[in-house]
C-alpha atoms as an extended CHARMM CRD file, in Angstrom:
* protein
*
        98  EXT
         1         1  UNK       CA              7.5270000000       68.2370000000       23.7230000000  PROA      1               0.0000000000
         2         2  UNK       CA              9.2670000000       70.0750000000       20.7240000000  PROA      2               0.0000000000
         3         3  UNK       CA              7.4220000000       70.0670000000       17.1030000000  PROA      3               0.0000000000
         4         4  UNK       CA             10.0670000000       68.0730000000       15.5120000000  PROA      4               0.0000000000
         5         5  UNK       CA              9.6400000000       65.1740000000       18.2110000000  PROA      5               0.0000000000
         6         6  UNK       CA              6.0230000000       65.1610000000       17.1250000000  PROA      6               0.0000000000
         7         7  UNK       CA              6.7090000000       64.9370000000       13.8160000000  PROA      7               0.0000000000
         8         8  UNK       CA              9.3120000000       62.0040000000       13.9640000000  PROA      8               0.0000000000
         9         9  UNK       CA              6.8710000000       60.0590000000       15.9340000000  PROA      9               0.0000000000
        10        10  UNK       CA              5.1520000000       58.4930000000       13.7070000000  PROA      10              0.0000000000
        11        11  UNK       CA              8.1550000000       57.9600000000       11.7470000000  PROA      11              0.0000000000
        12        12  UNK       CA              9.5840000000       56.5790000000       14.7230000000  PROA      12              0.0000000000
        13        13  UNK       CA              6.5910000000       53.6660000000       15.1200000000  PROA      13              0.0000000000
        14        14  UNK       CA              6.6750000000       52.7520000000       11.4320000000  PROA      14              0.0000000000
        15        15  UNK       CA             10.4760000000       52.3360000000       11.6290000000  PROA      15              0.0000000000
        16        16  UNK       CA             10.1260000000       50.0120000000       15.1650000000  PROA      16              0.0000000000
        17        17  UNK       CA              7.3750000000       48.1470000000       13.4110000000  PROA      17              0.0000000000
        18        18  UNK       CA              9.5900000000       47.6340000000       10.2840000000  PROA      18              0.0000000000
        19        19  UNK       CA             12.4580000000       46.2860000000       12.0600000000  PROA      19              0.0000000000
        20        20  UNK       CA              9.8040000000       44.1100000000       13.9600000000  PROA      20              0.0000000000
        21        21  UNK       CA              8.4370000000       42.4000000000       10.5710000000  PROA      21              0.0000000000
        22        22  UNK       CA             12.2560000000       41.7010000000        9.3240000000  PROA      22              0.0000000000
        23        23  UNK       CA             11.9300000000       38.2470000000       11.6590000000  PROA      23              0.0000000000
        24        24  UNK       CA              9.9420000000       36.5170000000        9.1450000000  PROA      24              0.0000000000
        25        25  UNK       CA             11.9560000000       33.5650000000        7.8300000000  PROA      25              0.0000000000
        26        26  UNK       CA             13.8900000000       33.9540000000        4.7270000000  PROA      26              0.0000000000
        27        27  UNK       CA             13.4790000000       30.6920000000        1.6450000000  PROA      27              0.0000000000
        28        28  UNK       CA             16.8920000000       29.5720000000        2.6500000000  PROA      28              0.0000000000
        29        29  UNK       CA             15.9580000000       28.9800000000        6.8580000000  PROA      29              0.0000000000
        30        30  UNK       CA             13.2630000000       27.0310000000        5.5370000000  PROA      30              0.0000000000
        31        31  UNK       CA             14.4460000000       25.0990000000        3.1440000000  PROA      31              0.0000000000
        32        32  UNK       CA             17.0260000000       24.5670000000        5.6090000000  PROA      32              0.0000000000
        33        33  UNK       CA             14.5380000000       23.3130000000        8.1670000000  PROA      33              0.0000000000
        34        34  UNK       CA             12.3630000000       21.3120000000        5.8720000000  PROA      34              0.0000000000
        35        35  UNK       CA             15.3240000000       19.5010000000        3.9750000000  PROA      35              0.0000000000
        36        36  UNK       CA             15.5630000000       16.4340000000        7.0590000000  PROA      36              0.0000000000
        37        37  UNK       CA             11.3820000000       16.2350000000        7.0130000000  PROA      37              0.0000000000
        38        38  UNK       CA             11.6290000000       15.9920000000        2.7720000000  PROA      38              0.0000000000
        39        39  UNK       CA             14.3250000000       13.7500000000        2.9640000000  PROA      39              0.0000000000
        40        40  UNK       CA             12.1010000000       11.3050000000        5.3320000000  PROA      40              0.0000000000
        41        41  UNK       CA              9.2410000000       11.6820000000        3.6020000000  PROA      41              0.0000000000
        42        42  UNK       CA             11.1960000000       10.9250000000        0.2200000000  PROA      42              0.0000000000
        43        43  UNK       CA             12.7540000000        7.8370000000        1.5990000000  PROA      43              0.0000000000
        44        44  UNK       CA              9.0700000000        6.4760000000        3.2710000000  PROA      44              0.0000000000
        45        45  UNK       CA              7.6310000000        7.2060000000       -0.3310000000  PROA      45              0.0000000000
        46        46  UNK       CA             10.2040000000        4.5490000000       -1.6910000000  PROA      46              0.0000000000
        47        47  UNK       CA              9.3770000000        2.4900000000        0.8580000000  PROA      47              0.0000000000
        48        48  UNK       CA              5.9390000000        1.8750000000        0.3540000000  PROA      48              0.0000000000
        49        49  UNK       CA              6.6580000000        1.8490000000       -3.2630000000  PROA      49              0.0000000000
        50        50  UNK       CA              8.3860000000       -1.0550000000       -2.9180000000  PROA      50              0.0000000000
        51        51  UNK       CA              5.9200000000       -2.4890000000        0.0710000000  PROA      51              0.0000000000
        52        52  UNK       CA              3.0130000000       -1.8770000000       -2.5210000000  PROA      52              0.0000000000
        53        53  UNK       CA              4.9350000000       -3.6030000000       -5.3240000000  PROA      53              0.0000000000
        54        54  UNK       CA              5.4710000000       -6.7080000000       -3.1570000000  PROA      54              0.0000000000
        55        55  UNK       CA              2.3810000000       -6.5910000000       -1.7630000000  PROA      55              0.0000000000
        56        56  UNK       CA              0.8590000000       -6.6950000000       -5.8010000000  PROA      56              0.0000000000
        57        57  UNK       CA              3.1510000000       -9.5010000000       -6.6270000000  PROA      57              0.0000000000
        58        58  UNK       CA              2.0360000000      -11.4480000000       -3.6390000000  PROA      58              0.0000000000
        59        59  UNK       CA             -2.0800000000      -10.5710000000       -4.9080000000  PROA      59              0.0000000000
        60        60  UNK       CA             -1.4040000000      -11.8180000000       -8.3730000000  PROA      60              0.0000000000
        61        61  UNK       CA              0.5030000000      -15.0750000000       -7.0220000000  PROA      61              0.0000000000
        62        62  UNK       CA             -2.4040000000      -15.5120000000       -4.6730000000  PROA      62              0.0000000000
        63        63  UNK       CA             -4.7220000000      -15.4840000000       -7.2170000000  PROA      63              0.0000000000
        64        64  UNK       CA             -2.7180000000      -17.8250000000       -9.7720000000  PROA      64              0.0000000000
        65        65  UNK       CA             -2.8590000000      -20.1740000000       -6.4440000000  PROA      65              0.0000000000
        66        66  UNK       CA             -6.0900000000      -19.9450000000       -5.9640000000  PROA      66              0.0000000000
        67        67  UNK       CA             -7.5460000000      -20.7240000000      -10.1950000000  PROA      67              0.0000000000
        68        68  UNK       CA             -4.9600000000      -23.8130000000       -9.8800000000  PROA      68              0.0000000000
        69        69  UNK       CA             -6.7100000000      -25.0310000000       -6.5740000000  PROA      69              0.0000000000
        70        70  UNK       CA            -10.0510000000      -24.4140000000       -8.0120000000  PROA      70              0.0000000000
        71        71  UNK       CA             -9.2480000000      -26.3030000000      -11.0240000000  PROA      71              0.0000000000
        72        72  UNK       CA             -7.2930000000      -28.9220000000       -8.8180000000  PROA      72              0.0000000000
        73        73  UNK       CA            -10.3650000000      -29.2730000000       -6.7390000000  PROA      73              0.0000000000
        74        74  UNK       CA            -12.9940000000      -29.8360000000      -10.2780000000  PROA      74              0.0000000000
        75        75  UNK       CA            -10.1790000000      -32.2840000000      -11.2030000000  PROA      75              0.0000000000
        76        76  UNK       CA            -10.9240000000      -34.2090000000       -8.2990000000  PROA      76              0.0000000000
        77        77  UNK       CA            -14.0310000000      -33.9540000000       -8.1760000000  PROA      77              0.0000000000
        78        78  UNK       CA            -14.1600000000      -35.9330000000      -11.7680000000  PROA      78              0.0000000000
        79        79  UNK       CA            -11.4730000000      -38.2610000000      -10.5750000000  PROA      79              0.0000000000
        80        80  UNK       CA            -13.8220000000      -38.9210000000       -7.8520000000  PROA      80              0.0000000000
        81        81  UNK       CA            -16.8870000000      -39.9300000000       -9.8940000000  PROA      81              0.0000000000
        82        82  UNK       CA            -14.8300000000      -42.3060000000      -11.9600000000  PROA      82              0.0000000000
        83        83  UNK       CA            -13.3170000000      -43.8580000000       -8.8200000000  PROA      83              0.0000000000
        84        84  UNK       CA            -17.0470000000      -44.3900000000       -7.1970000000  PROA      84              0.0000000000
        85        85  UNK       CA            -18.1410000000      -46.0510000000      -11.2890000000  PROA      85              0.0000000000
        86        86  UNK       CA            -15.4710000000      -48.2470000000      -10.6370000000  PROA      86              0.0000000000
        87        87  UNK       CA            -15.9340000000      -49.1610000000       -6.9350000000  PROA      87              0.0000000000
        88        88  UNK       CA            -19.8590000000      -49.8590000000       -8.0990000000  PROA      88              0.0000000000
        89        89  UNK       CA            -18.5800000000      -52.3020000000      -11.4050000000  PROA      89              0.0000000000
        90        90  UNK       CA            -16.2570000000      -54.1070000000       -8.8540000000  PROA      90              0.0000000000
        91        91  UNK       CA            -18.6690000000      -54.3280000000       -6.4880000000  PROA      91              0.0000000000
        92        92  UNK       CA            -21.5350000000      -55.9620000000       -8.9230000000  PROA      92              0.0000000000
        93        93  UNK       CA            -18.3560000000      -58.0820000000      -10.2250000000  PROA      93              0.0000000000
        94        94  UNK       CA            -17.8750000000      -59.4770000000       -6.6180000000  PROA      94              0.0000000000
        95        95  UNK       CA            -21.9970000000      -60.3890000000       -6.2270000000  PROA      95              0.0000000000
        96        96  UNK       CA            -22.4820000000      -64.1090000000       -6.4840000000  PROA      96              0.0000000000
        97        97  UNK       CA            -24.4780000000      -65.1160000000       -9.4440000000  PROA      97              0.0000000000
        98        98  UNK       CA            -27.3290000000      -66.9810000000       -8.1430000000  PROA      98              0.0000000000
């Protein structure tokens, strides 16, 4: 081999592994390719945004339902031990008087 082809040899590899390196993807290819994932991902955030606010109105309704049963059922309860003081003063009422 000549001197000069063993001096552009190494010149030779750096250039080949240069032009080997320039396939690495620019900002615009992948923004390009990650535009359709973000735009999912953007419209499944809003999604269970509005999933999570339903799902909080449905909790606090719940729980409004369930103080007005509790206080439905000590309500009844009371209505209950007036009803069984009456029953008992009709019932003595009824006794025959000896």
């Amino acid at each position: 081999m000549s001197p000069s082809v063993t001096k552009m040899a190494p010149a030779l590899v750096i250039l080949v592994g240069a032009l080997g390196l320039g396939g690495c993807a620019t900002k615009g290819y992948v923004r390009d390719q990650i535009a359709p994932v973000s735009q999912r991902v953007d419209a499944l955030e809003a999604k269970l945004q509005t999933t999570d606010a339903t799902a909080q109105s449905a909790l606090a309704q719940a729980q409004a339902a369930s103080g007005q049963a509790q206080n439905n059922g000590q309500r009844l309860d009371q209505l209950t031990a007036r009803v069984d003081g009456i029953e008992q003063k009709m019932a003595e009422k009824k006794k025959p008087r000896n």
